[in-house]
mmCIF file of C-alpha atoms in Angstrom:
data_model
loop_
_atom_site.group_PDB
_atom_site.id
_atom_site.type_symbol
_atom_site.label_atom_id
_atom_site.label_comp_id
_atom_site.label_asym_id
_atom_site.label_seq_id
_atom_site.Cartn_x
_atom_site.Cartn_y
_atom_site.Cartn_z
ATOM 1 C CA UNK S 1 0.000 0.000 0.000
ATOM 2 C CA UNK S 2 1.253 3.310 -0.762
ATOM 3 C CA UNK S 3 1.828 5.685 2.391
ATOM 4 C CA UNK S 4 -0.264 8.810 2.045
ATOM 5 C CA UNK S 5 2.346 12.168 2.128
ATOM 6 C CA UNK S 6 1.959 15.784 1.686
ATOM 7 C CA UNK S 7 2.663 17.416 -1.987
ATOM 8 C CA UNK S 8 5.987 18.823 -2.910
ATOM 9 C CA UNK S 9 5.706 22.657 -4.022
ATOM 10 C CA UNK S 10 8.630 24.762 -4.822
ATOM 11 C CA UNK S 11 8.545 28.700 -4.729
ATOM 12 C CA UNK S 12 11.584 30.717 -6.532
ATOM 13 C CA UNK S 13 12.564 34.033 -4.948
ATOM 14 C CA UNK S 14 13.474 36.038 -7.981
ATOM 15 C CA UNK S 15 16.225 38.926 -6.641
ATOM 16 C CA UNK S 16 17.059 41.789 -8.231
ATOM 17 C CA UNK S 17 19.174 43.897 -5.939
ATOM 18 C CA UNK S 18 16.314 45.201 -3.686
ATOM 19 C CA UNK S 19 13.401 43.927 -6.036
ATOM 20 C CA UNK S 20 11.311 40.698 -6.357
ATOM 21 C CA UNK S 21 8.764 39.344 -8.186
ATOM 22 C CA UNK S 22 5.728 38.313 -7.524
ATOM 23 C CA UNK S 23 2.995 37.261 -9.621
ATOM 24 C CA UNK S 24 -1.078 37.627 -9.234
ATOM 25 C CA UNK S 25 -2.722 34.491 -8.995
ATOM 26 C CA UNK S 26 -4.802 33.337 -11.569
ATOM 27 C CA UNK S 27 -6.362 30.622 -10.078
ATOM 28 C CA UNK S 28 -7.931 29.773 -6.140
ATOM 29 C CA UNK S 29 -7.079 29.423 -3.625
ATOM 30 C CA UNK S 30 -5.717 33.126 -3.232
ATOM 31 C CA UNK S 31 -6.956 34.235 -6.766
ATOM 32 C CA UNK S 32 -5.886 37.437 -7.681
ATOM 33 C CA UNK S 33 -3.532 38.044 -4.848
ATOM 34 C CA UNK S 34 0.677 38.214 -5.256
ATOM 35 C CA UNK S 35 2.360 35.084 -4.752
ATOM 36 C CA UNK S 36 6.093 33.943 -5.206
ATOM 37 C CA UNK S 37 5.946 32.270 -8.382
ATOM 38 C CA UNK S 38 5.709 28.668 -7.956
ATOM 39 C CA UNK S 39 4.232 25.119 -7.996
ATOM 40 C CA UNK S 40 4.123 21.222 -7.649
ATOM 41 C CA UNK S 41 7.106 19.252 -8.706
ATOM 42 C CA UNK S 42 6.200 16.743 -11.547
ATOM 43 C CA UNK S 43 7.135 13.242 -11.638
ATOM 44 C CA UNK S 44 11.208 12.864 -12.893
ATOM 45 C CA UNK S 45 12.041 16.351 -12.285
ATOM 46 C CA UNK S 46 14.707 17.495 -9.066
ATOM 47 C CA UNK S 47 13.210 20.194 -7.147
ATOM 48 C CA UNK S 48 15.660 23.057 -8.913
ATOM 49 C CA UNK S 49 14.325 21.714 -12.118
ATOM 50 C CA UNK S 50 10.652 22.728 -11.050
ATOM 51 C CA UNK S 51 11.662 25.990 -9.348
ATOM 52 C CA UNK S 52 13.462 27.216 -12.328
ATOM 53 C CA UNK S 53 10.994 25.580 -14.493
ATOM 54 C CA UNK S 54 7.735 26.981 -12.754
ATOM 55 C CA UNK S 55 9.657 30.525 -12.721
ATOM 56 C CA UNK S 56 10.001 30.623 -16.530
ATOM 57 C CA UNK S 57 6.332 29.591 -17.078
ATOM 58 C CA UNK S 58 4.732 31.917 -14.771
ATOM 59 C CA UNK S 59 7.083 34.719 -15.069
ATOM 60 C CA UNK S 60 8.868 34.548 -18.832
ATOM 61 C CA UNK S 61 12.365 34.801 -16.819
ATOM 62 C CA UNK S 62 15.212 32.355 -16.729
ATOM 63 C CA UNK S 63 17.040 32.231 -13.743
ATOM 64 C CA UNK S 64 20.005 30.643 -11.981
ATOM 65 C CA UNK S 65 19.224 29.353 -8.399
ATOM 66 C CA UNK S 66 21.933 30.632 -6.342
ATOM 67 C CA UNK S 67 20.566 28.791 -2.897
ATOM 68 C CA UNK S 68 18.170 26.983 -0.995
ATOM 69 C CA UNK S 69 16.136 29.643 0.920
ATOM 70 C CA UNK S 70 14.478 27.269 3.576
ATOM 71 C CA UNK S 71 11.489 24.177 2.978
ATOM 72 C CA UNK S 72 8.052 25.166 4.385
ATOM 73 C CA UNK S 73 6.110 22.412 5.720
ATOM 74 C CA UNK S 74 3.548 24.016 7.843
ATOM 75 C CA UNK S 75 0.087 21.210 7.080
ATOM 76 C CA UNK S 76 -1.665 24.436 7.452
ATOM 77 C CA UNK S 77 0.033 26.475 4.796
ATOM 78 C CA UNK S 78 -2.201 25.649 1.520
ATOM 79 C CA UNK S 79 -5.932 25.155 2.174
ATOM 80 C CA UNK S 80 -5.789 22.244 -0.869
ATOM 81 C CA UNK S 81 -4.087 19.968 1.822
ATOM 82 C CA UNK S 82 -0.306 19.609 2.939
ATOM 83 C CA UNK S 83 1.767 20.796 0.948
ATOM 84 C CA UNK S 84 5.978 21.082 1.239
ATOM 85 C CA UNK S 85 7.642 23.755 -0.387
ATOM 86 C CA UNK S 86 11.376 24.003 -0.955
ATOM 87 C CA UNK S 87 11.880 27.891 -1.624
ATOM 88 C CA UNK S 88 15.258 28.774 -3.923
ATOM 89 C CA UNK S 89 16.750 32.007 -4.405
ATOM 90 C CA UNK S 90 17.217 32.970 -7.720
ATOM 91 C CA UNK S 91 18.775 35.515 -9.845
ATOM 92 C CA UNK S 92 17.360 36.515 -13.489
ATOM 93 C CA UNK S 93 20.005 35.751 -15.872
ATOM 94 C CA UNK S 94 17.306 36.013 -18.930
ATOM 95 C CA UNK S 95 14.028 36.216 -20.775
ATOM 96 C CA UNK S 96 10.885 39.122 -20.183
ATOM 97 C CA UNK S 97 9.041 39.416 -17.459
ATOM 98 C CA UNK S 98 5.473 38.687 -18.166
ATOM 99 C CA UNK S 99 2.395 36.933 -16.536
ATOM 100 C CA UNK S 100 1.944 33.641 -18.028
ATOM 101 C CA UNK S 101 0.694 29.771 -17.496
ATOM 102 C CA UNK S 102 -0.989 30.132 -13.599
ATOM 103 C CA UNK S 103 -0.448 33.916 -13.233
ATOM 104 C CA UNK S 104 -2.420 36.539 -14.181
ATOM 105 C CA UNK S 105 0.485 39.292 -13.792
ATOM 106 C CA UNK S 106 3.908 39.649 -12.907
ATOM 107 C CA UNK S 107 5.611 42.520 -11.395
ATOM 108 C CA UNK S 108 8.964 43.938 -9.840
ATOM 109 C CA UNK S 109 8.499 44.686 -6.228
ATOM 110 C CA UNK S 110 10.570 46.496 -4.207
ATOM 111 C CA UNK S 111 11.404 45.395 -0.895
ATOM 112 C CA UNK S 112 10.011 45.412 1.885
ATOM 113 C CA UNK S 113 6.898 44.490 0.257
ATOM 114 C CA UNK S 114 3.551 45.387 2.393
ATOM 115 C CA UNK S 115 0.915 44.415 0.199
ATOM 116 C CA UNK S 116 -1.063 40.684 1.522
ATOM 117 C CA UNK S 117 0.547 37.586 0.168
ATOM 118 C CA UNK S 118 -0.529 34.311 -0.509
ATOM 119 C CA UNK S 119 -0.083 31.149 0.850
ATOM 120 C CA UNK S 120 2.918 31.496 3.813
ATOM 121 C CA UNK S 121 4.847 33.752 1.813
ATOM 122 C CA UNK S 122 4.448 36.849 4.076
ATOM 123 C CA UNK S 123 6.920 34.290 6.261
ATOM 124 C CA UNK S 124 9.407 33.421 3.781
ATOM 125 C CA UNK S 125 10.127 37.017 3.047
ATOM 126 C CA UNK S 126 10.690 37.716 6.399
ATOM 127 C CA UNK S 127 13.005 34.873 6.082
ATOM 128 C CA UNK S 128 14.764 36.016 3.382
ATOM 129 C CA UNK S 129 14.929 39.831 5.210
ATOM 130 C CA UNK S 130 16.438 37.966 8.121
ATOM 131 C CA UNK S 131 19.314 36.418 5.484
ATOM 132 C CA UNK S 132 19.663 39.584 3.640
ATOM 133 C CA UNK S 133 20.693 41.754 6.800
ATOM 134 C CA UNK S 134 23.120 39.178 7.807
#
């Protein structure tokens, strides 16, 4: 029998000196609010593979991953069900930014950004403050 476990997400963190994307979600849950762009891992692909992957689709930017950010695992953190996200940060290296595949819009934020996020991703950018300021 095969054990019942949570879904495995990524989210990218797309850096830009003091500027991130974020896209508006096309979809529920959280439709129309900004998001990290992001989503589920598909069978045969590594976890950077779907981050930088998911990034290009929602975004139209390639990216290199320069490091694991953290993995979110709170069962509470998607209202679908559990859900485990392994969050990269990531530098453009190409492409144009555009909303595309699962996001309505993409935009260059600068940070701090104030405005509600999605998901638990109010929490990973206080994360990534924290590992910013040193």
């Amino acid at each position: 029998m095969k054990p019942e476990t949570p879904l495995l997400t990524v989210d990218g963190i797309v850096l830009d000196g003091k500027r991130i994307v974020l896209i508006r979600r096309l979809h529920p849950p959280f439709e129309g609010q900004w998001a990290l762009p992001g989503g589920f891992v598909e069978i045969g692909e590594t976890v950077e593979e779907a981050c930088v992957r998911e990034i290009r689709e929602e975004t139209g930017l390639d990216v290199d991953i320069v490091r694991l950010l953290g993995v979110y695992s709170d069962p509470g953190r998607d209202p679908r069900g559990h859900t485990v996200s392994v969050v990269f940060l990531c530098y453009p290296s190409g492409g144009e930014l555009r909303g595309a595949d699962d996001a309505a819009e993409a935009r260059w934020f600068t940070l701090p950004v104030t405005d509600p996020l999605a998901f638990d991703h109010e929490k990973i950018l206080e994360d990534l403050n924290r590992i910013l300021k040193g």
